[in-house]
Amino acid sequence: MWFHRVWALRLLPTPAWEKELVLVAKLLSHDARNYHGWDYRRFVVAQLKESLDTEAQREEVDASEFAFTAEQINKDCANHSAWHNRSKLLPAIMRKAGCGDDQGQKEVLKKEFDMILNAIYTDPDDQNGWLYYDWLLDIQMDEHEKQKLLNDKVAAIRELLDLEEDSKRPMIELVETLVALEKIAPGSVGSEEKDECLATLQKLEKIDTYHIGRYKDISCDLSRRWL
C-alpha cells in the first residue's frame, strides 16, 4: 500500500505534500509504532522540503518534525520509530542551533538528555531511551565533554536504582558506563566504583540467571584488569 501510494503521488504534477503529511499523522495516531508509516513519513517530508523555495522554510519543516517526534515519545517512550526519526533530525537541529555559538547546541543537548531521563524513569527496562542516550554519547567529539556526560549518566543511574533497586537494565547500564568512563579517562573510576561495578554484576547473576555466564565473564575480565 505504501509503495503504491508513493508511485501514485509521483505521477501527480504537483502533489499536496503538506496534506499528505497530515494524513500520515492521522494514520500514526492509530498505530504509532508502525515503521512503514514512519518510513513513508520521512519520504513525504523529503519531498516537501524539495518543493520549498528557501532554506528557512526547510529548517521550519525539520523543526516541526522534531517537535512531532517529541510529542510521540511523550505519549509512548517505547516508540522506537519516533526515537529513530529523532536521531535522523537532530544533526540538522544542532547545526541550526550552533550557527551563533556553542551555547545553542548545549541547550539542545540538555533538552535531549532531559527527555531521555524522563523516558528511563518512566520505564527503566525499556531499551529505547538508553539506546538514544548511548547514541548521543557516541556523537560527542570532545573527550572532556563525553567524560562529563558519562559521569552525569552514572549519577542518573544511581538515583534511578535508589528507586528501582532490582531493575536489570539500569544495572547493566551502570556497569557499561563505568567501563566506558575508565576506557576514555584511565584512572577516573576509583576503587569504590570498581567494587560497585563488580557487586552490580554479582547482583545481576542472581536476578538474571539466564545470562549468568555473560555476567561471570565480564566480572572475571574486569577483575583481571582492575584488581
mmCIF file with all atom_site columns, C-alpha atoms in Angstrom:
data_model
loop_
_atom_site.group_PDB
_atom_site.id
_atom_site.type_symbol
_atom_site.label_atom_id
_atom_site.label_alt_id
_atom_site.label_comp_id
_atom_site.label_asym_id
_atom_site.label_entity_id
_atom_site.label_seq_id
_atom_site.pdbx_PDB_ins_code
_atom_site.Cartn_x
_atom_site.Cartn_y
_atom_site.Cartn_z
_atom_site.occupancy
_atom_site.B_iso_or_equiv
_atom_site.pdbx_formal_charge
_atom_site.auth_seq_id
_atom_site.auth_comp_id
_atom_site.auth_asym_id
_atom_site.auth_atom_id
_atom_site.pdbx_PDB_model_num
ATOM 1   C CA . MET A 1 1   ? 0.000  0.000   0.000   1.00 0.00 ? 1   MET A CA 1
ATOM 2   C CA . TRP A 1 2   ? 2.737  2.463   0.984   1.00 0.00 ? 2   TRP A CA 1
ATOM 3   C CA . PHE A 1 3   ? 4.787  1.800   -2.166  1.00 0.00 ? 3   PHE A CA 1
ATOM 4   C CA . HIS A 1 4   ? 1.689  2.103   -4.320  1.00 0.00 ? 4   HIS A CA 1
ATOM 5   C CA . ARG A 1 5   ? 0.913  5.492   -2.760  1.00 0.00 ? 5   ARG A CA 1
ATOM 6   C CA . VAL A 1 6   ? 4.469  6.670   -3.452  1.00 0.00 ? 6   VAL A CA 1
ATOM 7   C CA . TRP A 1 7   ? 4.074  5.576   -7.072  1.00 0.00 ? 7   TRP A CA 1
ATOM 8   C CA . ALA A 1 8   ? 0.699  7.333   -7.396  1.00 0.00 ? 8   ALA A CA 1
ATOM 9   C CA . LEU A 1 9   ? 1.924  10.597  -5.865  1.00 0.00 ? 9   LEU A CA 1
ATOM 10  C CA . ARG A 1 10  ? 4.925  10.716  -8.176  1.00 0.00 ? 10  ARG A CA 1
ATOM 11  C CA . LEU A 1 11  ? 2.546  10.657  -11.145 1.00 0.00 ? 11  LEU A CA 1
ATOM 12  C CA . LEU A 1 12  ? 0.851  13.857  -9.991  1.00 0.00 ? 12  LEU A CA 1
ATOM 13  C CA . PRO A 1 13  ? 2.174  17.150  -11.417 1.00 0.00 ? 13  PRO A CA 1
ATOM 14  C CA . THR A 1 14  ? 2.016  18.966  -8.059  1.00 0.00 ? 14  THR A CA 1
ATOM 15  C CA . PRO A 1 15  ? 1.395  16.597  -5.122  1.00 0.00 ? 15  PRO A CA 1
ATOM 16  C CA . ALA A 1 16  ? -0.070 18.180  -1.985  1.00 0.00 ? 16  ALA A CA 1
ATOM 17  C CA . TRP A 1 17  ? 2.749  17.119  0.347   1.00 0.00 ? 17  TRP A CA 1
ATOM 18  C CA . GLU A 1 18  ? 1.516  19.134  3.306   1.00 0.00 ? 18  GLU A CA 1
ATOM 19  C CA . LYS A 1 19  ? -1.893 17.421  3.147   1.00 0.00 ? 19  LYS A CA 1
ATOM 20  C CA . GLU A 1 20  ? -0.127 14.081  2.808   1.00 0.00 ? 20  GLU A CA 1
ATOM 21  C CA . LEU A 1 21  ? 1.813  14.844  5.992   1.00 0.00 ? 21  LEU A CA 1
ATOM 22  C CA . VAL A 1 22  ? -1.456 15.474  7.831   1.00 0.00 ? 22  VAL A CA 1
ATOM 23  C CA . LEU A 1 23  ? -2.777 12.138  6.545   1.00 0.00 ? 23  LEU A CA 1
ATOM 24  C CA . VAL A 1 24  ? 0.306  10.265  7.784   1.00 0.00 ? 24  VAL A CA 1
ATOM 25  C CA . ALA A 1 25  ? -0.040 11.898  11.211  1.00 0.00 ? 25  ALA A CA 1
ATOM 26  C CA . LYS A 1 26  ? -3.632 10.662  11.368  1.00 0.00 ? 26  LYS A CA 1
ATOM 27  C CA . LEU A 1 27  ? -2.564 7.137   10.406  1.00 0.00 ? 27  LEU A CA 1
ATOM 28  C CA . LEU A 1 28  ? 0.204  7.125   13.030  1.00 0.00 ? 28  LEU A CA 1
ATOM 29  C CA . SER A 1 29  ? -2.283 8.246   15.654  1.00 0.00 ? 29  SER A CA 1
ATOM 30  C CA . HIS A 1 30  ? -3.931 4.821   15.188  1.00 0.00 ? 30  HIS A CA 1
ATOM 31  C CA . ASP A 1 31  ? -0.682 2.822   15.029  1.00 0.00 ? 31  ASP A CA 1
ATOM 32  C CA . ALA A 1 32  ? 2.102  4.967   16.442  1.00 0.00 ? 32  ALA A CA 1
ATOM 33  C CA . ARG A 1 33  ? 4.865  2.353   16.115  1.00 0.00 ? 33  ARG A CA 1
ATOM 34  C CA . ASN A 1 34  ? 4.178  1.345   12.519  1.00 0.00 ? 34  ASN A CA 1
ATOM 35  C CA . TYR A 1 35  ? 7.634  1.537   10.944  1.00 0.00 ? 35  TYR A CA 1
ATOM 36  C CA . HIS A 1 36  ? 6.162  1.511   7.415   1.00 0.00 ? 36  HIS A CA 1
ATOM 37  C CA . GLY A 1 37  ? 4.225  4.644   8.342   1.00 0.00 ? 37  GLY A CA 1
ATOM 38  C CA . TRP A 1 38  ? 7.328  6.329   9.742   1.00 0.00 ? 38  TRP A CA 1
ATOM 39  C CA . ASP A 1 39  ? 9.365  5.424   6.660   1.00 0.00 ? 39  ASP A CA 1
ATOM 40  C CA . TYR A 1 40  ? 6.630  6.863   4.469   1.00 0.00 ? 40  TYR A CA 1
ATOM 41  C CA . ARG A 1 41  ? 6.543  9.989   6.625   1.00 0.00 ? 41  ARG A CA 1
ATOM 42  C CA . ARG A 1 42  ? 10.271 10.520  6.030   1.00 0.00 ? 42  ARG A CA 1
ATOM 43  C CA . PHE A 1 43  ? 9.650  10.200  2.288   1.00 0.00 ? 43  PHE A CA 1
ATOM 44  C CA . VAL A 1 44  ? 6.847  12.790  2.414   1.00 0.00 ? 44  VAL A CA 1
ATOM 45  C CA . VAL A 1 45  ? 8.986  15.191  4.456   1.00 0.00 ? 45  VAL A CA 1
ATOM 46  C CA . ALA A 1 46  ? 11.875 14.851  1.996   1.00 0.00 ? 46  ALA A CA 1
ATOM 47  C CA . GLN A 1 47  ? 9.554  15.599  -0.936  1.00 0.00 ? 47  GLN A CA 1
ATOM 48  C CA . LEU A 1 48  ? 8.005  18.528  0.904   1.00 0.00 ? 48  LEU A CA 1
ATOM 49  C CA . LYS A 1 49  ? 11.413 20.051  1.594   1.00 0.00 ? 49  LYS A CA 1
ATOM 50  C CA . GLU A 1 50  ? 12.406 19.683  -2.061  1.00 0.00 ? 50  GLU A CA 1
ATOM 51  C CA . SER A 1 51  ? 9.291  21.607  -3.083  1.00 0.00 ? 51  SER A CA 1
ATOM 52  C CA . LEU A 1 52  ? 10.121 24.579  -0.852  1.00 0.00 ? 52  LEU A CA 1
ATOM 53  C CA . ASP A 1 53  ? 11.968 27.666  -2.075  1.00 0.00 ? 53  ASP A CA 1
ATOM 54  C CA . THR A 1 54  ? 14.103 28.739  0.872   1.00 0.00 ? 54  THR A CA 1
ATOM 55  C CA . GLU A 1 55  ? 16.397 27.136  3.423   1.00 0.00 ? 55  GLU A CA 1
ATOM 56  C CA . ALA A 1 56  ? 14.433 28.843  6.189   1.00 0.00 ? 56  ALA A CA 1
ATOM 57  C CA . GLN A 1 57  ? 11.280 27.010  5.091   1.00 0.00 ? 57  GLN A CA 1
ATOM 58  C CA . ARG A 1 58  ? 13.128 23.690  5.055   1.00 0.00 ? 58  ARG A CA 1
ATOM 59  C CA . GLU A 1 59  ? 14.506 24.338  8.531   1.00 0.00 ? 59  GLU A CA 1
ATOM 60  C CA . GLU A 1 60  ? 10.973 25.045  9.704   1.00 0.00 ? 60  GLU A CA 1
ATOM 61  C CA . VAL A 1 61  ? 9.887  21.624  8.424   1.00 0.00 ? 61  VAL A CA 1
ATOM 62  C CA . ASP A 1 62  ? 12.753 19.957  10.321  1.00 0.00 ? 62  ASP A CA 1
ATOM 63  C CA . ALA A 1 63  ? 11.791 21.802  13.498  1.00 0.00 ? 63  ALA A CA 1
ATOM 64  C CA . SER A 1 64  ? 8.167  20.760  13.085  1.00 0.00 ? 64  SER A CA 1
ATOM 65  C CA . GLU A 1 65  ? 9.162  17.100  12.589  1.00 0.00 ? 65  GLU A CA 1
ATOM 66  C CA . PHE A 1 66  ? 11.446 17.280  15.606  1.00 0.00 ? 66  PHE A CA 1
ATOM 67  C CA . ALA A 1 67  ? 8.525  18.531  17.696  1.00 0.00 ? 67  ALA A CA 1
ATOM 68  C CA . PHE A 1 68  ? 6.344  15.743  16.289  1.00 0.00 ? 68  PHE A CA 1
ATOM 69  C CA . THR A 1 69  ? 8.791  13.089  17.467  1.00 0.00 ? 69  THR A CA 1
ATOM 70  C CA . ALA A 1 70  ? 8.827  14.647  20.944  1.00 0.00 ? 70  ALA A CA 1
ATOM 71  C CA . GLU A 1 71  ? 5.038  14.515  21.023  1.00 0.00 ? 71  GLU A CA 1
ATOM 72  C CA . GLN A 1 72  ? 5.060  10.826  20.060  1.00 0.00 ? 72  GLN A CA 1
ATOM 73  C CA . ILE A 1 73  ? 7.770  9.922   22.587  1.00 0.00 ? 73  ILE A CA 1
ATOM 74  C CA . ASN A 1 74  ? 5.916  11.736  25.359  1.00 0.00 ? 74  ASN A CA 1
ATOM 75  C CA . LYS A 1 75  ? 2.861  9.625   24.526  1.00 0.00 ? 75  LYS A CA 1
ATOM 76  C CA . ASP A 1 76  ? 4.842  6.374   24.406  1.00 0.00 ? 76  ASP A CA 1
ATOM 77  C CA . CYS A 1 77  ? 8.516  6.347   25.414  1.00 0.00 ? 77  CYS A CA 1
ATOM 78  C CA . ALA A 1 78  ? 8.852  2.828   23.932  1.00 0.00 ? 78  ALA A CA 1
ATOM 79  C CA . ASN A 1 79  ? 8.156  4.103   20.405  1.00 0.00 ? 79  ASN A CA 1
ATOM 80  C CA . HIS A 1 80  ? 11.414 3.066   18.732  1.00 0.00 ? 80  HIS A CA 1
ATOM 81  C CA . SER A 1 81  ? 10.419 4.608   15.387  1.00 0.00 ? 81  SER A CA 1
ATOM 82  C CA . ALA A 1 82  ? 9.964  8.031   16.989  1.00 0.00 ? 82  ALA A CA 1
ATOM 83  C CA . TRP A 1 83  ? 13.380 7.828   18.680  1.00 0.00 ? 83  TRP A CA 1
ATOM 84  C CA . HIS A 1 84  ? 14.952 6.715   15.393  1.00 0.00 ? 84  HIS A CA 1
ATOM 85  C CA . ASN A 1 85  ? 13.361 9.565   13.470  1.00 0.00 ? 85  ASN A CA 1
ATOM 86  C CA . ARG A 1 86  ? 14.558 11.997  16.134  1.00 0.00 ? 86  ARG A CA 1
ATOM 87  C CA . SER A 1 87  ? 18.131 10.785  15.700  1.00 0.00 ? 87  SER A CA 1
ATOM 88  C CA . LYS A 1 88  ? 17.869 11.485  11.966  1.00 0.00 ? 88  LYS A CA 1
ATOM 89  C CA . LEU A 1 89  ? 16.639 15.037  12.585  1.00 0.00 ? 89  LEU A CA 1
ATOM 90  C CA . LEU A 1 90  ? 18.945 16.026  15.445  1.00 0.00 ? 90  LEU A CA 1
ATOM 91  C CA . PRO A 1 91  ? 22.053 16.821  13.318  1.00 0.00 ? 91  PRO A CA 1
ATOM 92  C CA . ALA A 1 92  ? 20.089 19.457  11.362  1.00 0.00 ? 92  ALA A CA 1
ATOM 93  C CA . ILE A 1 93  ? 18.657 20.898  14.588  1.00 0.00 ? 93  ILE A CA 1
ATOM 94  C CA . MET A 1 94  ? 22.164 21.015  16.093  1.00 0.00 ? 94  MET A CA 1
ATOM 95  C CA . ARG A 1 95  ? 23.610 22.763  13.034  1.00 0.00 ? 95  ARG A CA 1
ATOM 96  C CA . LYS A 1 96  ? 20.980 25.469  13.206  1.00 0.00 ? 96  LYS A CA 1
ATOM 97  C CA . ALA A 1 97  ? 21.400 25.870  16.974  1.00 0.00 ? 97  ALA A CA 1
ATOM 98  C CA . GLY A 1 98  ? 25.180 26.217  16.564  1.00 0.00 ? 98  GLY A CA 1
ATOM 99  C CA . CYS A 1 99  ? 25.047 28.978  13.968  1.00 0.00 ? 99  CYS A CA 1
ATOM 100 C CA . GLY A 1 100 ? 25.562 31.632  16.638  1.00 0.00 ? 100 GLY A CA 1
ATOM 101 C CA . ASP A 1 101 ? 27.705 29.877  19.252  1.00 0.00 ? 101 ASP A CA 1
ATOM 102 C CA . ASP A 1 102 ? 28.181 26.592  21.081  1.00 0.00 ? 102 ASP A CA 1
ATOM 103 C CA . GLN A 1 103 ? 25.692 27.585  23.774  1.00 0.00 ? 103 GLN A CA 1
ATOM 104 C CA . GLY A 1 104 ? 22.778 26.912  21.433  1.00 0.00 ? 104 GLY A CA 1
ATOM 105 C CA . GLN A 1 105 ? 23.929 23.350  20.831  1.00 0.00 ? 105 GLN A CA 1
ATOM 106 C CA . LYS A 1 106 ? 24.436 22.777  24.562  1.00 0.00 ? 106 LYS A CA 1
ATOM 107 C CA . GLU A 1 107 ? 20.854 23.892  25.213  1.00 0.00 ? 107 GLU A CA 1
ATOM 108 C CA . VAL A 1 108 ? 19.571 21.451  22.572  1.00 0.00 ? 108 VAL A CA 1
ATOM 109 C CA . LEU A 1 109 ? 21.556 18.596  24.123  1.00 0.00 ? 109 LEU A CA 1
ATOM 110 C CA . LYS A 1 110 ? 20.315 19.463  27.603  1.00 0.00 ? 110 LYS A CA 1
ATOM 111 C CA . LYS A 1 111 ? 16.727 19.162  26.392  1.00 0.00 ? 111 LYS A CA 1
ATOM 112 C CA . GLU A 1 112 ? 17.573 15.815  24.780  1.00 0.00 ? 112 GLU A CA 1
ATOM 113 C CA . PHE A 1 113 ? 19.045 14.451  27.989  1.00 0.00 ? 113 PHE A CA 1
ATOM 114 C CA . ASP A 1 114 ? 16.043 15.714  29.959  1.00 0.00 ? 114 ASP A CA 1
ATOM 115 C CA . MET A 1 115 ? 13.776 13.806  27.572  1.00 0.00 ? 115 MET A CA 1
ATOM 116 C CA . ILE A 1 116 ? 15.897 10.675  27.981  1.00 0.00 ? 116 ILE A CA 1
ATOM 117 C CA . LEU A 1 117 ? 15.771 10.898  31.767  1.00 0.00 ? 117 LEU A CA 1
ATOM 118 C CA . ASN A 1 118 ? 12.003 11.241  31.638  1.00 0.00 ? 118 ASN A CA 1
ATOM 119 C CA . ALA A 1 119 ? 11.828 8.115   29.447  1.00 0.00 ? 119 ALA A CA 1
ATOM 120 C CA . ILE A 1 120 ? 14.119 5.938   31.564  1.00 0.00 ? 120 ILE A CA 1
ATOM 121 C CA . TYR A 1 121 ? 12.375 6.988   34.771  1.00 0.00 ? 121 TYR A CA 1
ATOM 122 C CA . THR A 1 122 ? 9.028  6.109   33.176  1.00 0.00 ? 122 THR A CA 1
ATOM 123 C CA . ASP A 1 123 ? 10.175 2.652   32.051  1.00 0.00 ? 123 ASP A CA 1
ATOM 124 C CA . PRO A 1 124 ? 13.715 1.799   33.246  1.00 0.00 ? 124 PRO A CA 1
ATOM 125 C CA . ASP A 1 125 ? 13.822 -1.551  31.443  1.00 0.00 ? 125 ASP A CA 1
ATOM 126 C CA . ASP A 1 126 ? 12.793 -0.246  28.028  1.00 0.00 ? 126 ASP A CA 1
ATOM 127 C CA . GLN A 1 127 ? 15.809 -0.100  25.729  1.00 0.00 ? 127 GLN A CA 1
ATOM 128 C CA . ASN A 1 128 ? 14.861 2.865   23.525  1.00 0.00 ? 128 ASN A CA 1
ATOM 129 C CA . GLY A 1 129 ? 15.795 5.728   25.836  1.00 0.00 ? 129 GLY A CA 1
ATOM 130 C CA . TRP A 1 130 ? 19.073 4.003   26.761  1.00 0.00 ? 130 TRP A CA 1
ATOM 131 C CA . LEU A 1 131 ? 19.985 3.411   23.105  1.00 0.00 ? 131 LEU A CA 1
ATOM 132 C CA . TYR A 1 132 ? 19.340 7.059   22.266  1.00 0.00 ? 132 TYR A CA 1
ATOM 133 C CA . TYR A 1 133 ? 21.428 8.047   25.306  1.00 0.00 ? 133 TYR A CA 1
ATOM 134 C CA . ASP A 1 134 ? 24.361 5.954   24.038  1.00 0.00 ? 134 ASP A CA 1
ATOM 135 C CA . TRP A 1 135 ? 23.960 7.369   20.534  1.00 0.00 ? 135 TRP A CA 1
ATOM 136 C CA . LEU A 1 136 ? 24.177 10.933  21.876  1.00 0.00 ? 136 LEU A CA 1
ATOM 137 C CA . LEU A 1 137 ? 27.344 9.998   23.744  1.00 0.00 ? 137 LEU A CA 1
ATOM 138 C CA . ASP A 1 138 ? 28.846 8.443   20.612  1.00 0.00 ? 138 ASP A CA 1
ATOM 139 C CA . ILE A 1 139 ? 28.414 11.604  18.541  1.00 0.00 ? 139 ILE A CA 1
ATOM 140 C CA . GLN A 1 140 ? 30.261 13.742  21.098  1.00 0.00 ? 140 GLN A CA 1
ATOM 141 C CA . MET A 1 141 ? 33.626 14.675  19.596  1.00 0.00 ? 141 MET A CA 1
ATOM 142 C CA . ASP A 1 142 ? 35.101 16.369  22.659  1.00 0.00 ? 142 ASP A CA 1
ATOM 143 C CA . GLU A 1 143 ? 36.515 13.774  25.083  1.00 0.00 ? 143 GLU A CA 1
ATOM 144 C CA . HIS A 1 144 ? 36.203 16.107  28.075  1.00 0.00 ? 144 HIS A CA 1
ATOM 145 C CA . GLU A 1 145 ? 32.513 16.691  27.311  1.00 0.00 ? 145 GLU A CA 1
ATOM 146 C CA . LYS A 1 146 ? 31.968 12.968  26.804  1.00 0.00 ? 146 LYS A CA 1
ATOM 147 C CA . GLN A 1 147 ? 33.552 12.251  30.187  1.00 0.00 ? 147 GLN A CA 1
ATOM 148 C CA . LYS A 1 148 ? 31.251 14.783  31.830  1.00 0.00 ? 148 LYS A CA 1
ATOM 149 C CA . LEU A 1 149 ? 28.204 13.236  30.172  1.00 0.00 ? 149 LEU A CA 1
ATOM 150 C CA . LEU A 1 150 ? 29.259 9.746   31.281  1.00 0.00 ? 150 LEU A CA 1
ATOM 151 C CA . ASN A 1 151 ? 29.610 10.986  34.865  1.00 0.00 ? 151 ASN A CA 1
ATOM 152 C CA . ASP A 1 152 ? 26.157 12.554  34.604  1.00 0.00 ? 152 ASP A CA 1
ATOM 153 C CA . LYS A 1 153 ? 24.800 9.234   33.318  1.00 0.00 ? 153 LYS A CA 1
ATOM 154 C CA . VAL A 1 154 ? 26.314 7.355   36.281  1.00 0.00 ? 154 VAL A CA 1
ATOM 155 C CA . ALA A 1 155 ? 24.702 9.828   38.686  1.00 0.00 ? 155 ALA A CA 1
ATOM 156 C CA . ALA A 1 156 ? 21.311 9.456   36.970  1.00 0.00 ? 156 ALA A CA 1
ATOM 157 C CA . ILE A 1 157 ? 21.510 5.656   37.075  1.00 0.00 ? 157 ILE A CA 1
ATOM 158 C CA . ARG A 1 158 ? 22.387 5.624   40.764  1.00 0.00 ? 158 ARG A CA 1
ATOM 159 C CA . GLU A 1 159 ? 19.448 7.869   41.504  1.00 0.00 ? 159 GLU A CA 1
ATOM 160 C CA . LEU A 1 160 ? 17.195 5.581   39.478  1.00 0.00 ? 160 LEU A CA 1
ATOM 161 C CA . LEU A 1 161 ? 18.490 2.468   41.260  1.00 0.00 ? 161 LEU A CA 1
ATOM 162 C CA . ASP A 1 162 ? 17.648 4.076   44.598  1.00 0.00 ? 162 ASP A CA 1
ATOM 163 C CA . LEU A 1 163 ? 14.034 3.891   43.437  1.00 0.00 ? 163 LEU A CA 1
ATOM 164 C CA . GLU A 1 164 ? 14.188 0.679   41.371  1.00 0.00 ? 164 GLU A CA 1
ATOM 165 C CA . GLU A 1 165 ? 16.953 -1.331  43.027  1.00 0.00 ? 165 GLU A CA 1
ATOM 166 C CA . ASP A 1 166 ? 16.210 -4.590  41.175  1.00 0.00 ? 166 ASP A CA 1
ATOM 167 C CA . SER A 1 167 ? 15.770 -3.052  37.732  1.00 0.00 ? 167 SER A CA 1
ATOM 168 C CA . LYS A 1 168 ? 18.014 -5.029  35.367  1.00 0.00 ? 168 LYS A CA 1
ATOM 169 C CA . ARG A 1 169 ? 18.619 -2.569  32.550  1.00 0.00 ? 169 ARG A CA 1
ATOM 170 C CA . PRO A 1 170 ? 19.874 0.311   34.757  1.00 0.00 ? 170 PRO A CA 1
ATOM 171 C CA . MET A 1 171 ? 22.317 -2.081  36.447  1.00 0.00 ? 171 MET A CA 1
ATOM 172 C CA . ILE A 1 172 ? 23.661 -3.203  33.068  1.00 0.00 ? 172 ILE A CA 1
ATOM 173 C CA . GLU A 1 173 ? 23.952 0.436   32.008  1.00 0.00 ? 173 GLU A CA 1
ATOM 174 C CA . LEU A 1 174 ? 25.835 1.287   35.211  1.00 0.00 ? 174 LEU A CA 1
ATOM 175 C CA . VAL A 1 175 ? 28.443 -1.399  34.531  1.00 0.00 ? 175 VAL A CA 1
ATOM 176 C CA . GLU A 1 176 ? 28.826 -0.443  30.861  1.00 0.00 ? 176 GLU A CA 1
ATOM 177 C CA . THR A 1 177 ? 29.072 3.268   31.673  1.00 0.00 ? 177 THR A CA 1
ATOM 178 C CA . LEU A 1 178 ? 31.748 2.820   34.339  1.00 0.00 ? 178 LEU A CA 1
ATOM 179 C CA . VAL A 1 179 ? 33.751 0.619   31.962  1.00 0.00 ? 179 VAL A CA 1
ATOM 180 C CA . ALA A 1 180 ? 33.420 3.243   29.201  1.00 0.00 ? 180 ALA A CA 1
ATOM 181 C CA . LEU A 1 181 ? 34.441 6.003   31.613  1.00 0.00 ? 181 LEU A CA 1
ATOM 182 C CA . GLU A 1 182 ? 37.600 4.155   32.648  1.00 0.00 ? 182 GLU A CA 1
ATOM 183 C CA . LYS A 1 183 ? 38.417 3.486   28.996  1.00 0.00 ? 183 LYS A CA 1
ATOM 184 C CA . ILE A 1 184 ? 38.325 7.118   27.834  1.00 0.00 ? 184 ILE A CA 1
ATOM 185 C CA . ALA A 1 185 ? 39.793 8.523   31.058  1.00 0.00 ? 185 ALA A CA 1
ATOM 186 C CA . PRO A 1 186 ? 42.056 5.913   32.730  1.00 0.00 ? 186 PRO A CA 1
ATOM 187 C CA . GLY A 1 187 ? 42.127 6.363   36.491  1.00 0.00 ? 187 GLY A CA 1
ATOM 188 C CA . SER A 1 188 ? 38.849 8.283   36.591  1.00 0.00 ? 188 SER A CA 1
ATOM 189 C CA . VAL A 1 189 ? 36.998 5.294   38.086  1.00 0.00 ? 189 VAL A CA 1
ATOM 190 C CA . GLY A 1 190 ? 38.085 4.850   41.692  1.00 0.00 ? 190 GLY A CA 1
ATOM 191 C CA . SER A 1 191 ? 38.412 1.646   43.704  1.00 0.00 ? 191 SER A CA 1
ATOM 192 C CA . GLU A 1 192 ? 34.994 2.132   45.344  1.00 0.00 ? 192 GLU A CA 1
ATOM 193 C CA . GLU A 1 193 ? 33.326 2.495   41.939  1.00 0.00 ? 193 GLU A CA 1
ATOM 194 C CA . LYS A 1 194 ? 35.133 -0.581  40.647  1.00 0.00 ? 194 LYS A CA 1
ATOM 195 C CA . ASP A 1 195 ? 33.869 -2.532  43.654  1.00 0.00 ? 195 ASP A CA 1
ATOM 196 C CA . GLU A 1 196 ? 30.387 -1.157  42.954  1.00 0.00 ? 196 GLU A CA 1
ATOM 197 C CA . CYS A 1 197 ? 30.648 -2.360  39.359  1.00 0.00 ? 197 CYS A CA 1
ATOM 198 C CA . LEU A 1 198 ? 31.675 -5.888  40.374  1.00 0.00 ? 198 LEU A CA 1
ATOM 199 C CA . ALA A 1 199 ? 28.993 -6.022  43.086  1.00 0.00 ? 199 ALA A CA 1
ATOM 200 C CA . THR A 1 200 ? 26.406 -4.980  40.496  1.00 0.00 ? 200 THR A CA 1
ATOM 201 C CA . LEU A 1 201 ? 27.488 -7.841  38.231  1.00 0.00 ? 201 LEU A CA 1
ATOM 202 C CA . GLN A 1 202 ? 27.099 -10.285 41.142  1.00 0.00 ? 202 GLN A CA 1
ATOM 203 C CA . LYS A 1 203 ? 23.603 -8.970  41.735  1.00 0.00 ? 203 LYS A CA 1
ATOM 204 C CA . LEU A 1 204 ? 22.779 -9.348  38.049  1.00 0.00 ? 204 LEU A CA 1
ATOM 205 C CA . GLU A 1 205 ? 23.866 -13.000 38.233  1.00 0.00 ? 205 GLU A CA 1
ATOM 206 C CA . LYS A 1 206 ? 21.166 -13.581 40.848  1.00 0.00 ? 206 LYS A CA 1
ATOM 207 C CA . ILE A 1 207 ? 18.275 -11.680 39.253  1.00 0.00 ? 207 ILE A CA 1
ATOM 208 C CA . ASP A 1 208 ? 19.012 -12.584 35.613  1.00 0.00 ? 208 ASP A CA 1
ATOM 209 C CA . THR A 1 209 ? 20.126 -16.209 35.774  1.00 0.00 ? 209 THR A CA 1
ATOM 210 C CA . TYR A 1 210 ? 19.519 -16.721 32.042  1.00 0.00 ? 210 TYR A CA 1
ATOM 211 C CA . HIS A 1 211 ? 22.591 -14.533 31.308  1.00 0.00 ? 211 HIS A CA 1
ATOM 212 C CA . ILE A 1 212 ? 24.665 -15.612 34.314  1.00 0.00 ? 212 ILE A CA 1
ATOM 213 C CA . GLY A 1 213 ? 27.508 -16.831 32.097  1.00 0.00 ? 213 GLY A CA 1
ATOM 214 C CA . ARG A 1 214 ? 27.824 -13.438 30.424  1.00 0.00 ? 214 ARG A CA 1
ATOM 215 C CA . TYR A 1 215 ? 27.930 -11.600 33.745  1.00 0.00 ? 215 TYR A CA 1
ATOM 216 C CA . LYS A 1 216 ? 30.558 -14.013 35.114  1.00 0.00 ? 216 LYS A CA 1
ATOM 217 C CA . ASP A 1 217 ? 32.739 -13.496 32.032  1.00 0.00 ? 217 ASP A CA 1
ATOM 218 C CA . ILE A 1 218 ? 32.518 -9.700  32.345  1.00 0.00 ? 218 ILE A CA 1
ATOM 219 C CA . SER A 1 219 ? 33.256 -9.915  36.060  1.00 0.00 ? 219 SER A CA 1
ATOM 220 C CA . CYS A 1 220 ? 36.329 -12.111 35.503  1.00 0.00 ? 220 CYS A CA 1
ATOM 221 C CA . ASP A 1 221 ? 37.617 -9.816  32.758  1.00 0.00 ? 221 ASP A CA 1
ATOM 222 C CA . LEU A 1 222 ? 37.191 -6.683  34.898  1.00 0.00 ? 222 LEU A CA 1
ATOM 223 C CA . SER A 1 223 ? 38.726 -8.363  37.937  1.00 0.00 ? 223 SER A CA 1
ATOM 224 C CA . ARG A 1 224 ? 41.873 -9.170  35.925  1.00 0.00 ? 224 ARG A CA 1
ATOM 225 C CA . ARG A 1 225 ? 42.099 -5.599  34.619  1.00 0.00 ? 225 ARG A CA 1
ATOM 226 C CA . TRP A 1 226 ? 41.161 -3.689  37.742  1.00 0.00 ? 226 TRP A CA 1
ATOM 227 C CA . LEU A 1 227 ? 42.260 -5.709  40.780  1.00 0.00 ? 227 LEU A CA 1
#
